[in-house]
Amino acid sequence: MMIDAHCHLSLSAFDVDLEEVKARARCAGIMHMIDAGTTADRFKRQCTLAADASISICHGLHPWFLDVHRIDTDAGHNDLDCLERMLGSGQAVAVGECGLDRRMGRLDEQWSLLNAQLRLAKTHDLPVVLHCVGMNDELSKRLREMDLPRRGLIHAFSGSWQQARRLLDLGYLLGVGGAMTHPGAHRLHRVVAALPDDGFVLETDSPDMQPAGITGRNEPSHIVQTCRKAAELRHVSADTLSRYTADNTTRLFRL
Ligand SMILES: [Zn+2]
């Protein structure tokens, strides 16, 4: 039994055939999925998804969508206020996806959006689900300063072992996904082989981050490849690995 600790079933890519996607996930042995937020206009869709007991949700404002988020507008609407209201309703198991992506530029705006969400995680006593590309050192420093009570998940971790170690020492879990199944991902293979059993979770980031050999849309059932590859790198059975990573996810999000 596996848990997909990070996916985006609430995106429009799954609007048409969500029931089939969920059925394939069940057949693949996935007992639970965590849907991460991206933009405020999908928060309601996420709440609809959460009516299914096999789906939990996180609400957040993703750094890729700076042009979509309505922040500091004169129109009297602020997506951060909307996020705070959604978190207040108690349905979300975490704040996120939020974070930093060096490739996207506009880092000042990204930091300000992230800092606001880290404060919300603290106020609402929730873990945080973080996207971090090329900013692991800066993010670690900020997380140390924030000392969030429930810590969180660095989803799709892609840094070095030293960066992994620092985040683990701060009490954060790392998300291991499809990127690790690609034959050339040598640094990531070494990191995954060395992680402690209680330091990581499995995820797909569907519809993105296809595992090796999958073209087109990614979906939760594809987590099987990631589980097999991680088990091979760590010299354990896929059953054992899926059990302890599911325990890690359950503990983090209090499922
Ligand atoms: Zn994501």
Tab-separated table of C-alpha atoms and ligand atoms in Angstrom:
chain	number	residue	atom	x	y	z
A	1	MET	CA	0.000	0.000	0.000
A	2	MET	CA	1.420	3.324	-1.074
A	3	ILE	CA	0.640	7.009	-0.569
A	4	ASP	CA	1.245	9.621	-3.251
A	5	ALA	CA	2.452	12.397	-0.935
A	6	HIS	CA	2.283	15.113	-3.586
A	7	CYS	CA	0.120	15.406	-6.696
A	8	HIS	CA	-2.178	17.909	-8.371
A	9	LEU	CA	-5.426	16.110	-9.116
A	10	SER	CA	-7.199	19.449	-8.732
A	11	LEU	CA	-5.624	20.823	-11.916
A	12	SER	CA	-7.722	20.957	-15.084
A	13	ALA	CA	-5.510	18.214	-16.605
A	14	PHE	CA	-7.629	15.758	-14.549
A	15	ASP	CA	-11.062	17.358	-14.926
A	16	VAL	CA	-12.240	14.978	-17.646
A	17	ASP	CA	-11.211	11.548	-16.368
A	18	LEU	CA	-10.546	11.906	-12.632
A	19	GLU	CA	-12.601	8.820	-11.731
A	20	GLU	CA	-10.551	6.633	-14.101
A	21	VAL	CA	-7.307	8.097	-12.723
A	22	LYS	CA	-8.428	7.314	-9.160
A	23	ALA	CA	-9.465	3.784	-10.171
A	24	ARG	CA	-6.034	3.127	-11.720
A	25	ALA	CA	-4.395	4.473	-8.540
A	26	ARG	CA	-6.476	2.063	-6.411
A	27	CYS	CA	-5.520	-0.867	-8.673
A	28	ALA	CA	-1.837	0.099	-8.338
A	29	GLY	CA	-2.131	-0.156	-4.520
A	30	ILE	CA	-2.295	3.543	-3.683
A	31	MET	CA	-4.417	4.032	-0.583
A	32	HIS	CA	-4.139	7.794	-0.249
A	33	MET	CA	-3.165	10.894	-2.259
A	34	ILE	CA	-2.271	14.424	-1.142
A	35	ASP	CA	-3.414	17.128	-3.544
A	36	ALA	CA	-1.230	20.252	-3.333
A	37	GLY	CA	-2.596	23.718	-4.068
A	38	THR	CA	-1.366	25.937	-6.889
A	39	THR	CA	-3.699	28.930	-7.330
A	40	ALA	CA	-6.683	30.288	-5.378
A	41	ASP	CA	-9.121	29.632	-8.225
A	42	ARG	CA	-8.652	25.857	-7.698
A	43	PHE	CA	-9.199	25.870	-3.895
A	44	LYS	CA	-12.911	25.047	-4.272
A	45	ARG	CA	-12.096	22.218	-6.653
A	46	GLN	CA	-9.699	20.860	-4.032
A	47	CYS	CA	-12.449	20.908	-1.398
A	48	THR	CA	-14.665	18.887	-3.757
A	49	LEU	CA	-11.866	16.334	-4.190
A	50	ALA	CA	-11.454	16.022	-0.427
A	51	ALA	CA	-15.000	14.620	-0.167
A	52	ASP	CA	-13.285	11.382	-1.232
A	53	ALA	CA	-11.731	9.873	1.911
A	54	SER	CA	-8.690	8.739	-0.101
A	55	ILE	CA	-7.685	12.355	-0.890
A	56	SER	CA	-6.310	15.009	1.461
A	57	ILE	CA	-5.591	18.568	0.394
A	58	CYS	CA	-3.095	21.373	1.031
A	59	HIS	CA	-3.896	24.947	0.075
A	60	GLY	CA	-1.148	27.234	-1.150
A	61	LEU	CA	0.063	29.687	-3.790
A	62	HIS	CA	2.713	28.192	-6.077
A	63	PRO	CA	5.705	30.350	-7.120
A	64	TRP	CA	5.218	29.523	-10.823
A	65	PHE	CA	1.982	31.532	-10.918
A	66	LEU	CA	3.061	34.993	-9.780
A	67	ASP	CA	1.118	36.487	-12.686
A	68	VAL	CA	-2.068	34.675	-11.680
A	69	HIS	CA	-2.045	35.314	-7.916
A	70	ARG	CA	-3.920	38.450	-6.910
A	71	ILE	CA	-1.739	40.051	-4.242
A	72	ASP	CA	-1.765	43.736	-3.233
A	73	THR	CA	-4.476	44.585	-5.734
A	74	ASP	CA	-6.746	47.606	-5.426
A	75	ALA	CA	-9.739	45.446	-6.233
A	76	GLY	CA	-10.225	44.511	-2.590
A	77	HIS	CA	-9.326	40.878	-3.194
A	78	ASN	CA	-6.145	39.269	-1.986
A	79	ASP	CA	-5.388	35.588	-2.598
A	80	LEU	CA	-3.433	35.441	0.672
A	81	ASP	CA	-6.593	36.466	2.578
A	82	CYS	CA	-8.477	33.829	0.635
A	83	LEU	CA	-5.792	31.271	1.567
A	84	GLU	CA	-6.051	32.227	5.229
A	85	ARG	CA	-9.834	31.754	5.155
A	86	MET	CA	-9.446	28.335	3.533
A	87	LEU	CA	-6.890	27.274	6.154
A	88	GLY	CA	-9.253	28.489	8.871
A	89	SER	CA	-11.918	26.059	7.668
A	90	GLY	CA	-9.701	23.220	8.910
A	91	GLN	CA	-9.905	21.028	5.811
A	92	ALA	CA	-6.278	21.413	4.667
A	93	VAL	CA	-3.581	19.131	6.103
A	94	ALA	CA	-0.756	21.543	5.148
A	95	VAL	CA	0.096	24.911	3.604
A	96	GLY	CA	1.437	24.570	0.065
A	97	GLU	CA	2.626	24.210	-2.499
A	98	CYS	CA	4.738	27.286	-1.988
A	99	GLY	CA	8.424	28.012	-2.378
A	100	LEU	CA	11.233	29.295	-4.524
A	101	ASP	CA	12.372	28.548	-8.080
A	102	ARG	CA	15.554	30.220	-9.261
A	103	ARG	CA	14.663	29.566	-12.935
A	104	MET	CA	11.571	31.763	-12.695
A	105	GLY	CA	13.314	35.027	-11.664
A	106	ARG	CA	11.439	37.753	-9.686
A	107	LEU	CA	12.937	36.328	-6.504
A	108	ASP	CA	11.855	39.281	-4.356
A	109	GLU	CA	8.221	38.569	-5.180
A	110	GLN	CA	8.739	34.846	-4.643
A	111	TRP	CA	10.273	35.459	-1.208
A	112	SER	CA	7.476	37.740	-0.123
A	113	LEU	CA	4.822	35.207	-1.178
A	114	LEU	CA	6.709	32.376	0.529
A	115	ASN	CA	7.298	34.299	3.768
A	116	ALA	CA	3.598	35.105	4.019
A	117	GLN	CA	2.761	31.409	3.666
A	118	LEU	CA	5.399	30.304	6.176
A	119	ARG	CA	3.784	32.689	8.661
A	120	LEU	CA	0.383	31.148	7.913
A	121	ALA	CA	1.809	27.664	8.519
A	122	LYS	CA	3.023	28.843	11.913
A	123	THR	CA	-0.231	30.567	12.852
A	124	HIS	CA	-2.380	27.609	11.807
A	125	ASP	CA	0.008	24.999	13.213
A	126	LEU	CA	0.286	23.179	9.878
A	127	PRO	CA	3.216	21.616	8.030
A	128	VAL	CA	4.388	23.346	4.865
A	129	VAL	CA	4.823	21.768	1.410
A	130	LEU	CA	7.735	23.402	-0.372
A	131	HIS	CA	8.836	23.664	-3.984
A	132	CYS	CA	12.533	24.471	-4.138
A	133	VAL	CA	14.671	24.629	-7.284
A	134	GLY	CA	18.206	26.012	-7.069
A	135	MET	CA	17.533	27.650	-3.683
A	136	ASN	CA	18.107	24.870	-1.146
A	137	ASP	CA	20.746	26.736	0.898
A	138	GLU	CA	18.686	29.919	1.099
A	139	LEU	CA	15.546	27.968	1.971
A	140	SER	CA	17.299	25.964	4.724
A	141	LYS	CA	18.468	29.200	6.314
A	142	ARG	CA	14.956	30.633	6.274
A	143	LEU	CA	13.415	27.440	7.670
A	144	ARG	CA	15.923	27.436	10.510
A	145	GLU	CA	14.944	31.037	11.369
A	146	MET	CA	11.214	30.286	11.141
A	147	ASP	CA	11.348	27.176	13.358
A	148	LEU	CA	7.907	26.040	12.173
A	149	PRO	CA	6.260	23.795	14.768
A	150	ARG	CA	5.113	21.121	12.274
A	151	ARG	CA	8.061	21.335	9.833
A	152	GLY	CA	7.085	19.989	6.375
A	153	LEU	CA	8.002	18.429	3.052
A	154	ILE	CA	10.576	19.544	0.485
A	155	HIS	CA	8.780	18.048	-2.463
A	156	ALA	CA	10.739	16.684	-5.473
A	157	PHE	CA	14.027	17.296	-3.696
A	158	SER	CA	16.797	17.816	-6.262
A	159	GLY	CA	19.809	19.036	-4.285
A	160	SER	CA	23.077	17.589	-3.019
A	161	TRP	CA	23.572	15.215	-0.104
A	162	GLN	CA	24.863	18.089	2.070
A	163	GLN	CA	21.693	20.058	1.349
A	164	ALA	CA	19.558	16.984	2.045
A	165	ARG	CA	21.345	16.433	5.347
A	166	ARG	CA	20.778	20.018	6.450
A	167	LEU	CA	17.032	19.823	5.715
A	168	LEU	CA	16.749	16.452	7.467
A	169	ASP	CA	18.555	17.866	10.494
A	170	LEU	CA	15.981	20.661	10.607
A	171	GLY	CA	13.262	17.993	10.765
A	172	TYR	CA	11.964	18.240	7.206
A	173	LEU	CA	11.061	15.276	5.001
A	174	LEU	CA	12.213	15.042	1.388
A	175	GLY	CA	9.923	14.072	-1.497
A	176	VAL	CA	11.258	11.452	-3.906
A	177	GLY	CA	9.550	11.331	-7.290
A	178	GLY	CA	9.830	10.439	-10.980
A	179	ALA	CA	13.085	12.351	-11.569
A	180	MET	CA	14.903	9.638	-9.644
A	181	THR	CA	13.819	6.905	-12.102
A	182	HIS	CA	15.847	8.404	-14.950
A	183	PRO	CA	19.097	6.501	-15.584
A	184	GLY	CA	21.241	9.657	-15.671
A	185	ALA	CA	20.095	10.999	-12.287
A	186	HIS	CA	23.273	9.800	-10.553
A	187	ARG	CA	23.470	12.444	-7.824
A	188	LEU	CA	19.831	11.887	-6.908
A	189	HIS	CA	20.414	8.109	-6.848
A	190	ARG	CA	23.198	8.585	-4.308
A	191	VAL	CA	20.989	10.841	-2.161
A	192	VAL	CA	18.049	8.405	-2.244
A	193	ALA	CA	20.324	5.476	-1.359
A	194	ALA	CA	21.660	7.345	1.698
A	195	LEU	CA	18.440	8.822	3.158
A	196	PRO	CA	17.286	7.512	6.551
A	197	ASP	CA	14.126	5.364	6.458
A	198	ASP	CA	12.169	8.056	8.278
A	199	GLY	CA	13.457	10.945	6.127
A	200	PHE	CA	11.499	10.740	2.889
A	201	VAL	CA	8.176	10.106	1.163
A	202	LEU	CA	7.140	8.950	-2.319
A	203	GLU	CA	5.328	11.331	-4.667
A	204	THR	CA	4.443	11.800	-8.332
A	205	ASP	CA	3.784	15.568	-8.695
A	206	SER	CA	1.181	14.500	-11.286
A	207	PRO	CA	0.518	15.727	-13.940
A	208	ASP	CA	4.216	16.741	-14.117
A	209	MET	CA	7.536	14.931	-13.526
A	210	GLN	CA	6.959	11.737	-15.522
A	211	PRO	CA	9.016	8.710	-14.485
A	212	ALA	CA	11.373	7.209	-17.095
A	213	GLY	CA	9.461	5.627	-19.983
A	214	ILE	CA	6.230	7.583	-19.436
A	215	THR	CA	5.333	10.262	-21.948
A	216	GLY	CA	2.417	12.649	-21.656
A	217	ARG	CA	0.496	13.263	-18.457
A	218	ASN	CA	1.828	11.765	-15.242
A	219	GLU	CA	-0.680	10.272	-12.764
A	220	PRO	CA	-0.562	8.732	-9.265
A	221	SER	CA	-0.537	5.087	-10.470
A	222	HIS	CA	2.928	5.761	-11.937
A	223	ILE	CA	4.324	5.962	-8.395
A	224	VAL	CA	4.951	2.214	-8.716
A	225	GLN	CA	8.068	2.878	-10.868
A	226	THR	CA	9.409	5.359	-8.325
A	227	CYS	CA	8.816	2.921	-5.478
A	228	ARG	CA	10.590	0.093	-7.347
A	229	LYS	CA	13.585	2.256	-8.226
A	230	ALA	CA	13.959	3.617	-4.680
A	231	ALA	CA	13.686	0.070	-3.278
A	232	GLU	CA	16.388	-1.135	-5.703
A	233	LEU	CA	18.728	1.725	-4.725
A	234	ARG	CA	18.188	1.018	-1.021
A	235	HIS	CA	18.352	-2.802	-1.273
A	236	VAL	CA	14.954	-3.380	0.318
A	237	SER	CA	11.729	-4.833	-1.061
A	238	ALA	CA	9.201	-2.476	-2.656
A	239	ASP	CA	6.704	-3.607	0.013
A	240	THR	CA	9.000	-2.571	2.853
A	241	LEU	CA	9.786	0.769	1.245
A	242	SER	CA	6.152	1.560	0.499
A	243	ARG	CA	5.236	0.747	4.110
A	244	TYR	CA	7.727	3.058	5.789
A	245	THR	CA	7.289	5.911	3.316
A	246	ALA	CA	3.508	5.681	3.823
A	247	ASP	CA	4.098	5.830	7.598
A	248	ASN	CA	6.271	8.937	7.106
A	249	THR	CA	3.556	10.647	5.048
A	250	THR	CA	0.855	9.720	7.572
A	251	ARG	CA	2.920	11.107	10.431
A	252	LEU	CA	3.773	14.378	8.644
A	253	PHE	CA	0.217	15.228	7.597
A	254	ARG	CA	-1.505	13.518	10.581
A	255	LEU	CA	-3.723	11.578	8.173
B	1	ZN	ZN	3.758	20.113	-7.190
